[in-house]
Coordinates of C-alpha atoms in Angstrom, one line a residue:
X1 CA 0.0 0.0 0.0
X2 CA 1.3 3.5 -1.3
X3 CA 0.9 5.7 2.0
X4 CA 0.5 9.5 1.1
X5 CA 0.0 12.5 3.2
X6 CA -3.0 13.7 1.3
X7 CA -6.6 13.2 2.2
X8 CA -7.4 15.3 5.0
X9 CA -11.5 15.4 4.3
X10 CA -11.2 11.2 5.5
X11 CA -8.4 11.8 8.3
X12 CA -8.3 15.4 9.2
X13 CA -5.8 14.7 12.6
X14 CA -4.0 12.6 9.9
X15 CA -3.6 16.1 7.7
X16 CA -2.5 18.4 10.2
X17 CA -0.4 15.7 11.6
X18 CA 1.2 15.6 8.4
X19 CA 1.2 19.1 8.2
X20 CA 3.0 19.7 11.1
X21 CA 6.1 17.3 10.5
X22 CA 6.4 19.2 7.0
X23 CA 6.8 22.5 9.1
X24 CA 8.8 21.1 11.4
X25 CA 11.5 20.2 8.5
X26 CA 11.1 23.4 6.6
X27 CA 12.0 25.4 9.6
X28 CA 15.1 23.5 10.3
X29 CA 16.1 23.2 6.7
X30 CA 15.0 27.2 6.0
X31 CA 18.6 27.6 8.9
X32 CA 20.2 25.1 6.7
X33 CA 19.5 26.5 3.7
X34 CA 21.6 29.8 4.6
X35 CA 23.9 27.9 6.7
X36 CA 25.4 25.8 4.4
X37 CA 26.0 27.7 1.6
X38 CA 27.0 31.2 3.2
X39 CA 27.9 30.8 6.4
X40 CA 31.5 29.8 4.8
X41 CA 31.3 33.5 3.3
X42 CA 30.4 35.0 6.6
X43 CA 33.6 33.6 8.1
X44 CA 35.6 34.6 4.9
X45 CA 34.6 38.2 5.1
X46 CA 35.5 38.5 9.1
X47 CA 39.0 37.7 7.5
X48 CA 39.6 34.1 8.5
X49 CA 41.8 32.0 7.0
X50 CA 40.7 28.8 4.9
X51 CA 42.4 26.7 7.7
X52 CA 40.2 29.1 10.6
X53 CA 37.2 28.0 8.9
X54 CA 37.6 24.6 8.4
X55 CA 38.1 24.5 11.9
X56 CA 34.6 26.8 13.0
X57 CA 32.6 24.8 10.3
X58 CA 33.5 21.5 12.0
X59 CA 33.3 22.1 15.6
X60 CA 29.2 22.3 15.7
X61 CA 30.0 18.8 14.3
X62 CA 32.3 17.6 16.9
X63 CA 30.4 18.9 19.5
X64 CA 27.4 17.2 18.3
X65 CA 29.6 13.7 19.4
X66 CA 29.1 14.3 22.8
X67 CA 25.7 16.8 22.8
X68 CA 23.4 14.1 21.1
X69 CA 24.2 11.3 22.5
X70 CA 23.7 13.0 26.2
X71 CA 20.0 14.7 25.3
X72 CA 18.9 11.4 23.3
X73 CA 19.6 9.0 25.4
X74 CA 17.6 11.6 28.5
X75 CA 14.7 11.8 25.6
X76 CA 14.8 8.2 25.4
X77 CA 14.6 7.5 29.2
X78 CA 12.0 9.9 29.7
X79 CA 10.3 9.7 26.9
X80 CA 9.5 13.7 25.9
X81 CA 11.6 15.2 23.1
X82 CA 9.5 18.1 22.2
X83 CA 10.2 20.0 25.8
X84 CA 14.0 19.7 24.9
X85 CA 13.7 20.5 21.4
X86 CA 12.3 24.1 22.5
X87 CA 14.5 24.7 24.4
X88 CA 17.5 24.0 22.3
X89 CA 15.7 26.3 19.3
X90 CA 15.4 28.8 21.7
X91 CA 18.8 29.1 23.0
X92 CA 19.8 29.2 19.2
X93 CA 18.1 31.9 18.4
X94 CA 19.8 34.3 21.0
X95 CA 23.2 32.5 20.2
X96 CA 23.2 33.6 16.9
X97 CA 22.6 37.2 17.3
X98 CA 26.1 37.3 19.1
X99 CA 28.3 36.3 16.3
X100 CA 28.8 40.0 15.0
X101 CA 30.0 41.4 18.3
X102 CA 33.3 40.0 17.3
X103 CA 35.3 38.5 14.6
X104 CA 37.4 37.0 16.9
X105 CA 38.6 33.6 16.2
X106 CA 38.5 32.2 19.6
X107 CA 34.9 33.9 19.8
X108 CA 33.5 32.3 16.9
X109 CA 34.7 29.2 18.3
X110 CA 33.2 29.6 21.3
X111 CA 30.0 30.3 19.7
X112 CA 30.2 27.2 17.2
X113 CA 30.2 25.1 20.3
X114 CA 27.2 26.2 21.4
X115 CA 25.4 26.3 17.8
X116 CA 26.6 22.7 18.0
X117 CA 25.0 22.2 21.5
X118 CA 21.4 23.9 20.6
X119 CA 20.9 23.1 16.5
X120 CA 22.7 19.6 15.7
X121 CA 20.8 17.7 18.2
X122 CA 16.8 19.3 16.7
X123 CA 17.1 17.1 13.7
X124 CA 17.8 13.4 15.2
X125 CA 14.8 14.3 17.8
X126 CA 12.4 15.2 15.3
X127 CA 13.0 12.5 12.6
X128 CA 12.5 10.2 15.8
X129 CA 9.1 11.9 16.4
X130 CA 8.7 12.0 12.8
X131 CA 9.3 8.4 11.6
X132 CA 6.6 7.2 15.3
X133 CA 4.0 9.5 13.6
X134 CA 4.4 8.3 10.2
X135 CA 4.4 4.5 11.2
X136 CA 1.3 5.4 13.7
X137 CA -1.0 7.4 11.0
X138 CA 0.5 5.5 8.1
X139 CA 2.5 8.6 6.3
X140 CA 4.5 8.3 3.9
X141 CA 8.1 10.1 5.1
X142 CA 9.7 10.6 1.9
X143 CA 6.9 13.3 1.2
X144 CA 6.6 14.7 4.7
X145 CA 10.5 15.0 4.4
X146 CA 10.7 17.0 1.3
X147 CA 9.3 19.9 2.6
X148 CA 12.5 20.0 4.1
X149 CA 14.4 20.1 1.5
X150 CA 12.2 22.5 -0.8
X151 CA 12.6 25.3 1.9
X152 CA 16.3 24.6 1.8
X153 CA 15.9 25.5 -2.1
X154 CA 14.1 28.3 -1.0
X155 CA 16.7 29.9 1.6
X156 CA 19.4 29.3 -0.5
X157 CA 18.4 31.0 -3.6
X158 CA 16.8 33.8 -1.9
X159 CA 19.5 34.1 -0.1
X160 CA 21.9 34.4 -2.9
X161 CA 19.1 36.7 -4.6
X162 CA 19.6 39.1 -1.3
X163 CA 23.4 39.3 -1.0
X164 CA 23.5 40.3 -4.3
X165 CA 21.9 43.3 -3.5
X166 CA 22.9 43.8 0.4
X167 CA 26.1 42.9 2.2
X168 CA 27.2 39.4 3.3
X169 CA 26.6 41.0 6.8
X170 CA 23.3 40.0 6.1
X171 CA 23.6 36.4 6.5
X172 CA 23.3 36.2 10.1
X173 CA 19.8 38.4 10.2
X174 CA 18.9 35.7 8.0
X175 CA 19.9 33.1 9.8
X176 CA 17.9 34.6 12.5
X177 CA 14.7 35.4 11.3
X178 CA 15.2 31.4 10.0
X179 CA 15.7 31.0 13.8
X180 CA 12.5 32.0 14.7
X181 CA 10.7 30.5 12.2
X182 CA 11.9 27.1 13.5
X183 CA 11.5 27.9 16.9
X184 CA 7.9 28.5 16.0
X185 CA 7.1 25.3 14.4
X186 CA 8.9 22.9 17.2
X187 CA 6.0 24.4 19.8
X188 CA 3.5 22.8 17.4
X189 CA 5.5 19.2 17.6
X190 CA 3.5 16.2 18.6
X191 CA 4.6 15.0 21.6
X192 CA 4.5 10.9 21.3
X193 CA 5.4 8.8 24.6
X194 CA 7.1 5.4 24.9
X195 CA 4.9 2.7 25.9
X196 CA 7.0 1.1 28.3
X197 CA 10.7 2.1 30.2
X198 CA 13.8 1.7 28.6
X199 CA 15.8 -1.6 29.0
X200 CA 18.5 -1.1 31.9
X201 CA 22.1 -0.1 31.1
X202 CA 23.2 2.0 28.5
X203 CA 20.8 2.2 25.2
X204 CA 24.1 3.7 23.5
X205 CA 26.8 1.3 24.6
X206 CA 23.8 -1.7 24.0
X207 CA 23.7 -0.6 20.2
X208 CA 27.4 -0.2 19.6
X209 CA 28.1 -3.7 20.9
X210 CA 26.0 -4.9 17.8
X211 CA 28.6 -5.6 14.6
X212 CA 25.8 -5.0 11.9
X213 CA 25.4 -1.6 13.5
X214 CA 28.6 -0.7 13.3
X215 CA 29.1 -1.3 9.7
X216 CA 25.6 0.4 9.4
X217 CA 27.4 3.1 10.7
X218 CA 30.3 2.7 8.2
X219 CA 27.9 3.2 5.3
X220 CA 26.4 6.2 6.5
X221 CA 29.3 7.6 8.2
X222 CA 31.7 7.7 5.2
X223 CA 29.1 8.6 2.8
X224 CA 28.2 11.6 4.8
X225 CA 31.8 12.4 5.2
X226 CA 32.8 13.1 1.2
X227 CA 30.4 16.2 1.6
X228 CA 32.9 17.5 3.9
X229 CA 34.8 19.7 1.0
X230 CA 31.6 20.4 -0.7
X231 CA 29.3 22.1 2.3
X232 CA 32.7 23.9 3.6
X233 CA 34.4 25.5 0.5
X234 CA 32.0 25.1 -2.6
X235 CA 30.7 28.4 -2.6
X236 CA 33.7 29.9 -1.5
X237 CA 35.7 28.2 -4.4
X238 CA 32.6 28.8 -7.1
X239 CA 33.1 32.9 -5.4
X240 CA 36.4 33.1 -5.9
X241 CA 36.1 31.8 -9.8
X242 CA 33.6 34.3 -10.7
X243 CA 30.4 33.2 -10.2
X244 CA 27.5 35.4 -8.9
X245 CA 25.8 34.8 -5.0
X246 CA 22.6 34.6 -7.3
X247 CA 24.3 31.4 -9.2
X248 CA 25.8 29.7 -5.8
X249 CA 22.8 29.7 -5.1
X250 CA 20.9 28.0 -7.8
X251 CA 24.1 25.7 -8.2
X252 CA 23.1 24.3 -4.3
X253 CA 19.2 24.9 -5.4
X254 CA 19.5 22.5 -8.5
X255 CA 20.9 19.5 -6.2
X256 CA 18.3 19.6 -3.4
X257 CA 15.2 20.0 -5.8
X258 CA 16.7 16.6 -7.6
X259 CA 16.6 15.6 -4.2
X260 CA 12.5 16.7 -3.5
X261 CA 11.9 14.7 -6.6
X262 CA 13.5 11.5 -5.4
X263 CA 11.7 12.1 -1.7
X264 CA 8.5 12.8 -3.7
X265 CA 8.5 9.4 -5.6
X266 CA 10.7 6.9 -3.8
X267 CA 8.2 5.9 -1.4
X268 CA 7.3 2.7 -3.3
X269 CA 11.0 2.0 -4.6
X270 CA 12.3 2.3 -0.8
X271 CA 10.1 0.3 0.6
X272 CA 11.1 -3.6 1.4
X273 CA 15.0 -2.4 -0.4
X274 CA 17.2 -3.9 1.4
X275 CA 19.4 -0.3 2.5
X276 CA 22.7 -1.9 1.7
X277 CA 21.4 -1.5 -2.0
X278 CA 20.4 2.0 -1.6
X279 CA 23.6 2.9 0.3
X280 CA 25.3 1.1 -2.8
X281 CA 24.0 3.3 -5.2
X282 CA 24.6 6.4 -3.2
X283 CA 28.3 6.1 -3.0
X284 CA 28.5 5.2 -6.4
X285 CA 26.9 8.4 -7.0
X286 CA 29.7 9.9 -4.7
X287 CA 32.4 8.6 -6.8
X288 CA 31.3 10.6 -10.0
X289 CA 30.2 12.8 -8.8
X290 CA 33.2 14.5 -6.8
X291 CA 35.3 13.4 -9.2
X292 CA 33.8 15.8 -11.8
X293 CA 33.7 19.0 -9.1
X294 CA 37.0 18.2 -8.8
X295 CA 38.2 18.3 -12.5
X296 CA 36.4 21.0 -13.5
X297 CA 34.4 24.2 -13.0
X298 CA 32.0 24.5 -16.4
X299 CA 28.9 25.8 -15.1
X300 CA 27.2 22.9 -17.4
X301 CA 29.1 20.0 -15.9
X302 CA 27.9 21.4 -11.9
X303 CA 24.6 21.4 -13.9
X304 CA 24.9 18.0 -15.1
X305 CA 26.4 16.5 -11.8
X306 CA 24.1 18.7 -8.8
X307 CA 21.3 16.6 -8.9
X308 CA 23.2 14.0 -8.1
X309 CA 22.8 15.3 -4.8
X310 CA 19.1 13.1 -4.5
X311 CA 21.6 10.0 -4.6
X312 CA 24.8 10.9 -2.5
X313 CA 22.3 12.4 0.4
X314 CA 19.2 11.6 -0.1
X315 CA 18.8 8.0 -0.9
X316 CA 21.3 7.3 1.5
X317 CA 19.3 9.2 4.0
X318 CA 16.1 7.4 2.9
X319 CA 18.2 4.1 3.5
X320 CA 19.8 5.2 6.9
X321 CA 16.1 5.9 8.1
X322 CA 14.8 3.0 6.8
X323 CA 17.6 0.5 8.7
X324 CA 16.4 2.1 11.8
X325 CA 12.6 2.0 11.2
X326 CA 13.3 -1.7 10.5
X327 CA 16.2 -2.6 12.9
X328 CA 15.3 -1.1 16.1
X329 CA 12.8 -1.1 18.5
X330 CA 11.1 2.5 19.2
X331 CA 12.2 2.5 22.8
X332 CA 15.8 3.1 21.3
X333 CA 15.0 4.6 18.3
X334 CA 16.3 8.1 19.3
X335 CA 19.4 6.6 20.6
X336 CA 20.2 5.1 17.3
X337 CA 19.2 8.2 15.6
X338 CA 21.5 10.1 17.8
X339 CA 24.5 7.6 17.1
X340 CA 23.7 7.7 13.6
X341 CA 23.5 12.2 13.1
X342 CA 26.9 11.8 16.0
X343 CA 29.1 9.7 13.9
X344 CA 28.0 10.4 10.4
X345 CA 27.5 14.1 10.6
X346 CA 29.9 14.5 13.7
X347 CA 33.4 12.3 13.7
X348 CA 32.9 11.3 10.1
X349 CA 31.3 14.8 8.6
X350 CA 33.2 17.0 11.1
X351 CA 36.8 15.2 10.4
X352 CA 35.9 15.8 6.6
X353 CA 35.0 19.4 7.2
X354 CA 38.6 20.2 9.0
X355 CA 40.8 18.1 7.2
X356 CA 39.5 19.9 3.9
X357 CA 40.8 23.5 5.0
X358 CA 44.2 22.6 5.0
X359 CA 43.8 20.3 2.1
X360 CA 42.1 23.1 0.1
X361 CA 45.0 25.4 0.8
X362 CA 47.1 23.2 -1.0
X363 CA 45.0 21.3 -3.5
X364 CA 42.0 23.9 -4.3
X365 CA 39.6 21.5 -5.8
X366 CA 41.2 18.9 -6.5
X367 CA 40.2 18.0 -2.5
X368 CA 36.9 16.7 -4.2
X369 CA 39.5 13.3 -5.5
X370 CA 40.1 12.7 -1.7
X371 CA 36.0 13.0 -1.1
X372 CA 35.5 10.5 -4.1
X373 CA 37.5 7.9 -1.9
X374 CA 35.5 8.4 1.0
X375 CA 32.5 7.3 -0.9
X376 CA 34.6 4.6 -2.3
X377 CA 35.1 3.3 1.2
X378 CA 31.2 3.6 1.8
X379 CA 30.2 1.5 -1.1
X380 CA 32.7 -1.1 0.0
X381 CA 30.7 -0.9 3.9
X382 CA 27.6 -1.0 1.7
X383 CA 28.5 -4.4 0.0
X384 CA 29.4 -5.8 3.6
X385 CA 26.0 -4.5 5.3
X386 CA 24.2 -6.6 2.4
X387 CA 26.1 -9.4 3.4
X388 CA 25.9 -9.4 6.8
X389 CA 22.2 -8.3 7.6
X390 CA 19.2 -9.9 5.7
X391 CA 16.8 -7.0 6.6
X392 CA 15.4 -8.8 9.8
X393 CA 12.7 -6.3 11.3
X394 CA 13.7 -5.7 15.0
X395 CA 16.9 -6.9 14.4
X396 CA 17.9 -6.0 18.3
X397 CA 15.1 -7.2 20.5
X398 CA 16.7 -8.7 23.6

């Protein structure tokens, strides 16, 4: 059965259910959507170095090692992840307005680690609420998510349309007003409850004793880790060659709509995959495509390779949701979520990030080559998940 998240005349608590998810991932993804691209051109204009940067861009990430775990292993034990979640958007909010009181390096850091400590951990505590409400009202999360990433197109090309005609000072009143807007939504969360306590012991020490976790872990980690070069020092690089904010902007744009396509219509293709096969194709995705960023600059060839973003993220996001969805039980379902965003989009992403300033000082884009060989790595982790795990449901019920 094809769920959707249309309807609402026969299910209208279904539809604003629904509804409400969607906002939840456009808020988070409108931060993202200026964050990503620009926030790299923030820190160039307060005169930082390539190497500085590298270094503020991955410390939200290597702070997110120890901040996620810690709050969802609490959410999991207690059961309530909304009351957390507004408070961390909260706190965000007010920590951004103090960037521009100093360009400081050791400021900025300080700062980082606490963007690190409120933002990072929003998105594995939502998905968790996200995935109980779409297995509970039968909702399809591929199009709940996309909404997600079509206000990420949104924010990124309107941002690129405003600095054009402003000041990259800009960027953090945007990121602000994004700040709010997501602070907004997570109030209107559902708040779902687990059924039953937590097992004793350690829910994250539990998970990482399982050997087909960890090489789950391999396939996502190193897959997330070859965008390190692309989300730090694309749009500087594609500035410093000439191009427009306006066309940085559509250049990011064109990869995440190919990705709201592939959310939009792989509902039915997901389903029953096994995810070492959907982890496969998204590193072979990897391969080519950092391999051509790397070669060359033609504004057709980013063309040609940016959607290939819908297969080096998203289908392997579709395929590390889906491994939990099947794998693990709901009462440790935001601890495996949390381990997942840690080590992916903290050790693995965050390593990626701050070896690629240095390496970018010396190589310029050629760096992409050493991202091509992370996803290399994750297609060889995606072959050995296929072997390993048959696609068992509950696969770690004591």
């Amino acid at each position: 059965m094809n769920s959707s998240v249309t309807y609402p005349q026969k299910d209208p608590e279904r539809f604003r259910t629904a509804t409400t998810l969607a906002l939840f991932f456009s808020g988070l993804f409108l931060v993202q959507g200026v964050f990503l691209p620009y926030w790299p051109v923030w820190l160039k204009a307060q005169g930082l170095s390539a190497g500085e940067i590298g270094i503020l861009l991955s410390l939200p990430n290597w702070i997110r090692v120890f901040a996620d775990p810690l709050i969802a292993q609490r959410a999991d034990r207690t059961g309530n992840r909304k009351t957390p979640m507004m408070w961390l958007a909260g706190i965000y909010v007010v920590s951004i307005l103090a960037f521009p009181v100093s360009s400081n390096f050791w400021w900025l850091a300080a700062l980082s680690v606490v963007i690190g400590f409120t933002f990072s951990p929003l998105l594995p505590l939502g998905t968790t609420i996200t995935v109980h409400e779409c297995k509970a009202r039968q909702l399809d999360y591929g199009r709940v998510r996309l909404w997600g990433s079509l206000a990420f197109i949104l924010a990124s090309y309107g941002a690129g349309w405003v600095l054009d005609g402003t000041s990259v000072e800009w960027i953090v009143w945007m990121l602000f007003i994004a700040g709010i807007i997501n602070f907004a939504i997570t109030t209107r969360m559902p708040d779902p409850q687990t059924d039953r306590p937590l097992r004793s012991g350690s829910s994250l020490i539990y998970l990482l004793r399982k050997p087909v976790f960890l090489i789950y872990l391999g396939c996502i980690g190193f897959a997330q880790g070859s965008h390190g070069t692309y989300y730090s020092f694309a749009s500087v690089h594609w500035e410093s060659v000439g191009y427009s904010h306006e066309m940085i902007g559509t250049f990011w744009s064109i990869g995440v709509a190919a990705e709201i396509v592939l959310f939009a219509i792989a509902g039915r293709f997901v389903r029953g995959r096994h995810p070492g096969i959907l982890f496969a194709l998204g590193a072979m995705a990897g391969v080519l495509r950092w391999i051509v960023l790397g070669s060359s600059d033609n504004v057709w060839l980013i063309f040609l390779v940016q959607p290939l973003h819908a297969m080096t993220f998203g289908i392997t996001h579709l395929a590390a949701v889906s491994f939990i969805a099947r794998a693990i039980p709901q009462q440790l379902a935001t601890s495996a979520q949390s381990l997942m965003a840690t080590l992916s989009m903290g050790v693995f992403l965050g390593s990626s990030i701050w070896a690629s300033g240095p390496l970018y000082e010396s190589f310029g884009a050629h760096t992409y080559y050493f991202m091509a060989a992370l996803s290399g790595i994750a297609l060889a982790f995606s072959f050995w998940l296929m072997r390993s795990w048959r696609g068992e449901d509950q696969t770690f019920c004591d």
